[in-house]
Coordinates of C-alpha atoms in Angstrom, one line a residue:
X1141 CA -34.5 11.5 -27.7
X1142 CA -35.9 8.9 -25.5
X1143 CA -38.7 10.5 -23.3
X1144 CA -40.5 8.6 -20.5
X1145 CA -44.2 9.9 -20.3
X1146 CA -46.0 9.4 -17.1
X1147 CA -50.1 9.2 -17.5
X1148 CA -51.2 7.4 -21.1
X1149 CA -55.0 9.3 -20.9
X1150 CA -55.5 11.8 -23.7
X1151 CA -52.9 14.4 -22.7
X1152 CA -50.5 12.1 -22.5
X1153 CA -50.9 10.2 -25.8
X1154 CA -51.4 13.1 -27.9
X1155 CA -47.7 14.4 -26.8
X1156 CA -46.6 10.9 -28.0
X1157 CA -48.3 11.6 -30.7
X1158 CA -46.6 14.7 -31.7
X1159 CA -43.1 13.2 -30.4
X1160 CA -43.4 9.5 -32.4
X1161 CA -44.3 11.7 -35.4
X1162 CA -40.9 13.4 -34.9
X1163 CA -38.9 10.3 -34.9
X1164 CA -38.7 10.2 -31.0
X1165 CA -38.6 6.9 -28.9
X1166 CA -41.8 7.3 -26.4
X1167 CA -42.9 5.2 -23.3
X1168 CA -45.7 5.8 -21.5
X1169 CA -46.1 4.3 -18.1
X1170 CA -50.1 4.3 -16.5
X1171 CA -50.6 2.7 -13.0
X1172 CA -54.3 1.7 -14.5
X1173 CA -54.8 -1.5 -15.6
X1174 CA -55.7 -0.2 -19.3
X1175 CA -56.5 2.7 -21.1
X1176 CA -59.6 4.8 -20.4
X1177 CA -58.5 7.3 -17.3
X1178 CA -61.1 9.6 -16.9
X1179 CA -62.4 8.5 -20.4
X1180 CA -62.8 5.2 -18.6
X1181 CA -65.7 2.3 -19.7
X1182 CA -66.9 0.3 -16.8
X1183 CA -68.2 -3.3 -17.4
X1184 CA -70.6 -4.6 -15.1
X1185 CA -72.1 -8.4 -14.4
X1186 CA -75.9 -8.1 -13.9
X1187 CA -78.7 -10.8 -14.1
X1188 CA -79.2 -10.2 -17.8
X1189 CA -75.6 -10.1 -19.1
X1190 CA -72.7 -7.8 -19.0
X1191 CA -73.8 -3.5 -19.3
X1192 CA -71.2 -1.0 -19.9
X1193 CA -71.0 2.4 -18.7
X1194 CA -68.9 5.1 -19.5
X1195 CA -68.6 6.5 -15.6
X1196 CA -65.4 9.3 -16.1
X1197 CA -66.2 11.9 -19.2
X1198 CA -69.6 11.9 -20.1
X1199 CA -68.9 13.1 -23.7
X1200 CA -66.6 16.0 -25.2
X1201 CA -66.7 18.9 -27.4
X1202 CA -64.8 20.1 -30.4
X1203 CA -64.4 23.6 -31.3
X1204 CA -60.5 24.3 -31.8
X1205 CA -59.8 23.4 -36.0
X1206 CA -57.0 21.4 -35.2
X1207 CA -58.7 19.1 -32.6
X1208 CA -61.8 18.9 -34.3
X1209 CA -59.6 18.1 -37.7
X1210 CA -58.2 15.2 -35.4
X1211 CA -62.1 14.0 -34.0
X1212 CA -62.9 13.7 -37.4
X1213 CA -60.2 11.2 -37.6
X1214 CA -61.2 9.6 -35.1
X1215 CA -64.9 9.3 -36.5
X1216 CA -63.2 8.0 -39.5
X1217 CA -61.5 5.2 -38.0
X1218 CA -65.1 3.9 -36.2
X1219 CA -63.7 4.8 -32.4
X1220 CA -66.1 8.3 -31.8
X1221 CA -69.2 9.6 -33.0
X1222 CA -71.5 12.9 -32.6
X1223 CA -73.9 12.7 -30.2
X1224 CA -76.5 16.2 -30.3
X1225 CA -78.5 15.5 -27.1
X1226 CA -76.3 17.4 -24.6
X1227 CA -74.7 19.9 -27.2
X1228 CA -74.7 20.4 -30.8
X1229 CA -71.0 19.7 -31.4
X1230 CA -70.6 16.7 -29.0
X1231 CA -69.1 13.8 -29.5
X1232 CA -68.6 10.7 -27.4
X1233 CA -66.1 7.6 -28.0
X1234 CA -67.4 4.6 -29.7
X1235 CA -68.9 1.9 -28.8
X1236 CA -67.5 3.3 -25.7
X1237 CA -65.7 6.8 -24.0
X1238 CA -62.2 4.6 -24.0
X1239 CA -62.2 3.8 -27.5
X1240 CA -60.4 6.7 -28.4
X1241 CA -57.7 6.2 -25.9
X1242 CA -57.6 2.8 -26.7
X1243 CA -57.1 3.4 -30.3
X1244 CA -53.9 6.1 -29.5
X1245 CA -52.7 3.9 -26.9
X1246 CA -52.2 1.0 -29.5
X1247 CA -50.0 3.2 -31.4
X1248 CA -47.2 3.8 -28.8
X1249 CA -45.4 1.4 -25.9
X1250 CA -47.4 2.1 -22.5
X1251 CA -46.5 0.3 -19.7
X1252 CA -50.0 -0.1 -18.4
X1253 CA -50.2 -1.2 -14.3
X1254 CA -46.7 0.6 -13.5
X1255 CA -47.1 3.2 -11.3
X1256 CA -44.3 5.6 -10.9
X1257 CA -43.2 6.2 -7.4
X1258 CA -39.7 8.3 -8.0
X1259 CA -37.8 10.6 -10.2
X1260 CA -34.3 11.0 -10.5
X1261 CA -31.7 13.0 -12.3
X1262 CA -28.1 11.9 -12.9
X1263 CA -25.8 13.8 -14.8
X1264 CA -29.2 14.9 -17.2
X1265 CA -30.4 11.7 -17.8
X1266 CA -33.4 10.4 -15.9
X1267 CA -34.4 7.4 -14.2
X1268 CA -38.0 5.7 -13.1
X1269 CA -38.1 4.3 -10.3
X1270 CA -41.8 1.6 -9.6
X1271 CA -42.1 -0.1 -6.4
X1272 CA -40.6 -3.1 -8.0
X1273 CA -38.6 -1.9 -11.3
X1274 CA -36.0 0.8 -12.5
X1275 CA -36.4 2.2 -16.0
X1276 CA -33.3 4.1 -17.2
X1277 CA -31.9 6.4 -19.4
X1278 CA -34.0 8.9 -20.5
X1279 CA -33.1 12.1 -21.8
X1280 CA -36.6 13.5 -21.1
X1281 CA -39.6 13.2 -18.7
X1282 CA -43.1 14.3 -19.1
X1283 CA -45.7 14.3 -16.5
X1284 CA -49.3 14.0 -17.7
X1285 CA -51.7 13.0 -14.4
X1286 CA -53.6 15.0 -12.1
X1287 CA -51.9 18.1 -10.2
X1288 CA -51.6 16.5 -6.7
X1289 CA -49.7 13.4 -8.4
X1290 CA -47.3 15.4 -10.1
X1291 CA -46.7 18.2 -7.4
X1292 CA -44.5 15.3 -5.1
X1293 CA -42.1 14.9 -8.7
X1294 CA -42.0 18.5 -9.1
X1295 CA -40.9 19.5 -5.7
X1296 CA -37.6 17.6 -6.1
X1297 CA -37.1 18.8 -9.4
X1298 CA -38.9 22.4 -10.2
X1299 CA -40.3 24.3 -7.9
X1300 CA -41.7 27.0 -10.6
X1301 CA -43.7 24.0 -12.1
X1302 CA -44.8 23.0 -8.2
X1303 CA -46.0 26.1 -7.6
X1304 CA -48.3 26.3 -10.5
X1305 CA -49.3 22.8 -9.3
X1306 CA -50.2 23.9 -5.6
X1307 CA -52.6 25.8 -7.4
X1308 CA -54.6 23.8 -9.3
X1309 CA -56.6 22.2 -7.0
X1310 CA -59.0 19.2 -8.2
X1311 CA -62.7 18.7 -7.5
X1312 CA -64.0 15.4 -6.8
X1313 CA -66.6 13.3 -8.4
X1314 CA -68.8 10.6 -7.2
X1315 CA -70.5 8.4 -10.0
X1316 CA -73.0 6.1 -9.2
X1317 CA -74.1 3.6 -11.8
X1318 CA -77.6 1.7 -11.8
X1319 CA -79.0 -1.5 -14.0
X1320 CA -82.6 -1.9 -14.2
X1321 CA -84.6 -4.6 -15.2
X1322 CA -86.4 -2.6 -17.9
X1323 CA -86.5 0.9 -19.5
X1324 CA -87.8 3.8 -17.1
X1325 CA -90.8 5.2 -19.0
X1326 CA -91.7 9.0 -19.2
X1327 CA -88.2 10.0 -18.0
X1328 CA -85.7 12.2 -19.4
X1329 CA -82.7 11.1 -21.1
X1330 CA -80.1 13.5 -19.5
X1331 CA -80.8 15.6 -16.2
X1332 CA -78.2 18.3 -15.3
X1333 CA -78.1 20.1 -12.1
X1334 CA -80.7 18.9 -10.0
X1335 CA -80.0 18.8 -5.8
X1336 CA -77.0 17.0 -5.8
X1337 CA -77.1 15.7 -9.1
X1338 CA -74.7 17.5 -11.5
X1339 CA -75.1 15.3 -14.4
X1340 CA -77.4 12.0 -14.7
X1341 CA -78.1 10.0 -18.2
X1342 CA -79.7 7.3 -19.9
X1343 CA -76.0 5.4 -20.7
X1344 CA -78.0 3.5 -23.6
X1345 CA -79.4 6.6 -25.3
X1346 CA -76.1 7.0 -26.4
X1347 CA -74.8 6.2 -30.1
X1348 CA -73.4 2.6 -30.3
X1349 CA -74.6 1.5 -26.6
X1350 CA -76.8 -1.4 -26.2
X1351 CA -78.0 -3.7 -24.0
X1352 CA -80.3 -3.0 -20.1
X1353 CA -81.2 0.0 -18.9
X1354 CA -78.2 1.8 -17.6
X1355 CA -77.9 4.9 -15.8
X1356 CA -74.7 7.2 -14.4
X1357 CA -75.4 9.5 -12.2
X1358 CA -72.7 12.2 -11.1
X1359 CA -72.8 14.3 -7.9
X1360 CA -72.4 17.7 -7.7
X1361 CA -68.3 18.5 -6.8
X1362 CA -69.7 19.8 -3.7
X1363 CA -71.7 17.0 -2.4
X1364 CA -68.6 14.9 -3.6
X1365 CA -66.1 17.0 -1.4
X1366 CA -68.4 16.3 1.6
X1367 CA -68.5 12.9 1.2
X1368 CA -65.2 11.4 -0.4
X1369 CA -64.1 9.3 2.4
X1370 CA -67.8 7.9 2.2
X1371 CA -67.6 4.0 0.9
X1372 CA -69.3 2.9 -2.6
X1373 CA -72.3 1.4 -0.4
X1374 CA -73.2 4.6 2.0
X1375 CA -73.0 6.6 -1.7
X1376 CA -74.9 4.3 -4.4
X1377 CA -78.5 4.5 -2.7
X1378 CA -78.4 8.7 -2.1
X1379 CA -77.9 8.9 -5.4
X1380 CA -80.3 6.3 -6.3
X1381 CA -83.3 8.5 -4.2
X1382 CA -81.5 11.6 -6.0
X1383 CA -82.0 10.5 -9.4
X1384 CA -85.8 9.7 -8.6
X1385 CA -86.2 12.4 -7.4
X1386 CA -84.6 14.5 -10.4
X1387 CA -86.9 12.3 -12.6
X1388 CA -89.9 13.0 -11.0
X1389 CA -90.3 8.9 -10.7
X1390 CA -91.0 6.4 -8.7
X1391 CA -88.1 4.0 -10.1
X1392 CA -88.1 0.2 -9.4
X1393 CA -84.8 -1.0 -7.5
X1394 CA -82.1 -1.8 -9.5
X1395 CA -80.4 -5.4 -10.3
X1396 CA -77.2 -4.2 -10.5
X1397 CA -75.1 -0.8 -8.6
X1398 CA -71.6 0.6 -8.2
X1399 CA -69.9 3.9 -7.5
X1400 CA -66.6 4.8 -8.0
X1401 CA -65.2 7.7 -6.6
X1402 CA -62.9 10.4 -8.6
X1403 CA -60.5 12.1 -6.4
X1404 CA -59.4 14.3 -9.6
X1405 CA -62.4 14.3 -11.7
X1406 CA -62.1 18.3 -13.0
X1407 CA -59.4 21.0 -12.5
X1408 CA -60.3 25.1 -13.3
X1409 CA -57.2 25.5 -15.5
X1410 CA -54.5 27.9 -15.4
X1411 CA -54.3 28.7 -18.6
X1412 CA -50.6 27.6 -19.2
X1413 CA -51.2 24.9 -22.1
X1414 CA -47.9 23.4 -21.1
X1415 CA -44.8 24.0 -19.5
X1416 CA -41.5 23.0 -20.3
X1417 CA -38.5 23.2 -18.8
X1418 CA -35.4 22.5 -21.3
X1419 CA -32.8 22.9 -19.0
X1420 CA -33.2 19.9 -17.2
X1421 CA -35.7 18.1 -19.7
X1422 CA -39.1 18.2 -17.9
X1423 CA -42.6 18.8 -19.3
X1424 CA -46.5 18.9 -18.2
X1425 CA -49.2 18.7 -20.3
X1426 CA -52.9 18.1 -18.2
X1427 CA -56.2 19.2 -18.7
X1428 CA -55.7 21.4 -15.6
X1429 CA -52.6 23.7 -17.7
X1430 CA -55.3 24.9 -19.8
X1431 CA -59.5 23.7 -19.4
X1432 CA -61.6 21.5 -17.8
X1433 CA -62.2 19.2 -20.9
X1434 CA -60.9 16.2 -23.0
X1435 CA -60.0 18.9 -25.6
X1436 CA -58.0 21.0 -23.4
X1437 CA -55.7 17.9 -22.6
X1438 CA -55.6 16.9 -26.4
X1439 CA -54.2 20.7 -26.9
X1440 CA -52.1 20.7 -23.7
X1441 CA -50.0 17.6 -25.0
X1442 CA -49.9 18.8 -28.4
X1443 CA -48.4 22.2 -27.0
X1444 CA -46.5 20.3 -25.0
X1445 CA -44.9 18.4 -28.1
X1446 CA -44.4 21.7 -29.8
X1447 CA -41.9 22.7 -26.8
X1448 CA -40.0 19.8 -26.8
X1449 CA -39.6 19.7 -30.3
X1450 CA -38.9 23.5 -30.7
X1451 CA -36.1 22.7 -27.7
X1452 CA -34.9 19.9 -29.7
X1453 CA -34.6 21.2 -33.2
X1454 CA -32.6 24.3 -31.7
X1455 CA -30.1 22.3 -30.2
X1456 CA -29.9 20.4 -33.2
X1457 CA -28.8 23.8 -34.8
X1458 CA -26.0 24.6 -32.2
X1459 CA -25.0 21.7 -32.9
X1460 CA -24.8 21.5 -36.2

């Protein structure tokens, strides 16, 4: 089969994954620039060189056998490592959170900066339509973003998958990030749940980071809902007189800030794993099908894969 899968972060890639290994023909199209997602590595320019910070996922856990079988891969390969300090089986991506999506991305074709405005079906074969491109001929589709981006393609095309997408409503995120001139002394390395601070960390107390003092700080969903139509500039210095204040500090300013705001940053999950609809040739795998965390959308495309190729291998049967 030839499937077109929309959204190349980690549910996405491992349902290529599971596909390529089948002999399919996969291509994954991303409006991002590259890969990272909510894994996502930020690079900023700051008086004394370039920092990185890793602003989406803060680090993930592995605790199904098959996904930690798959981490350990990873660790293998040089792109993650275990990091204790939040939680005993926690692992981050090295020397950054997108390694590991940058690693399974460079094993499949992604299309990385197209961003898919329309579906169509003809006759059971599907089309992709971007603002300036069509990509035809697919026999399958799969749609692996956030809920409210695939809820417009699922209204034209299933409304039992739109339904479950109504319900899975996002929660927002604002990340602040901060570059000081030199190490904050007497602080914490991670602070969790203070005001409206949900999570707040020492980005270079991490395995593999180097280089100034770098700190993310992430507000609480709540604080976030409040203030997501705020601009970067009203949110980076509240959350600069939060984290202070969650250190117990007096910190000096910063040489270097940004924020970046995260419309979809964590779903509840329904539970699902992934739905597939065979008839027609329609899949979702996401985070938000099955968990809030990086291995809930590994599982959800794997499950996801498992469908298709259950579908597929049935059909080859008839057939046959």
């Amino acid at each position: 089969m030839r499937v077109a899968i929309i959204g190349a972060g980690m549910s996405g890639l491992s349902c290529a994954d599971g596909l390529t290994k089948a002999g399919h023909d996969i291509t994954l199209f991303d409006k991002g620039r590259g890969p990272g997602g909510r894994m996502s590595t930020r690079r900023m320019e700051t008086p004394l060189g370039q920092v990185s910070f890793d602003h989406g996922a803060q680090y993930f856990t592995a605790r199904d056998p098959a996904f930690l079988k798959q981490v350990k891969a990873w660790e293998s390969m040089g792109v993650a490592t275990a990091w204790s300090m939040p939680a005993p089986d926690a692992w981050v991506g090295a020397p950054g959170m997108n390694a590991i999506i940058k690693a399974m991305a460079e094993q499949h074709d992604v299309r990385w900066g197209n961003q898919v405005e329309r579906l169509e079906n003809c006759a059971g074969t599907w089309s992709l339509k971007t603002r300036d491109q069509s990509f035809p001929d697919f026999d399958s589709v799969v749609l692996a973003i956030p809920a409210e981006q695939a809820l417009p393609f699922l209204s034209l095309h299933d409304f039992t998958m739109a339904r479950e997408a109504m319900l899975a409503r996002s929660q927002p995120c604002w990340t602040a990030m901060f570059t000081f001139a030199a190490p904050l002394p007497g602080v914490p390395e991670i602070v969790r749940d203070h005001g409206n601070i949900g999570w707040a960390a020492r980005n270079n107390a991490k395995p593999q980071r180097s280089g100034p003092e770098g700190w993310v700080v992430q507000a609480r969903p709540e604080w976030s809902r409040a203030h997501v139509e705020d601009c970067a500039d009203q949110v980076i210095p509240v959350l600069l007189q939060e984290l202070a204040e969650a250190l117990g500090a007096d910190i000096p300013s910063p040489i270097a800030s940004a924020a970046h705001r995260w419309r979809y940053a964590m779903s509840g999950g329904l539970r699902h794993g992934a739905m597939w609809n065979a008839d027609i040739g329609l899949g979702l795998c996401a985070d938000w099908l099955l968990g809030p965390r990086v291995e809930c959308a590994w599982l959800s495309g794997q499950a996801l894969a498992g469908k298709i190729l259950g579908t597929v291998t049935a059909t080859q049967n008839v057939a046959a």
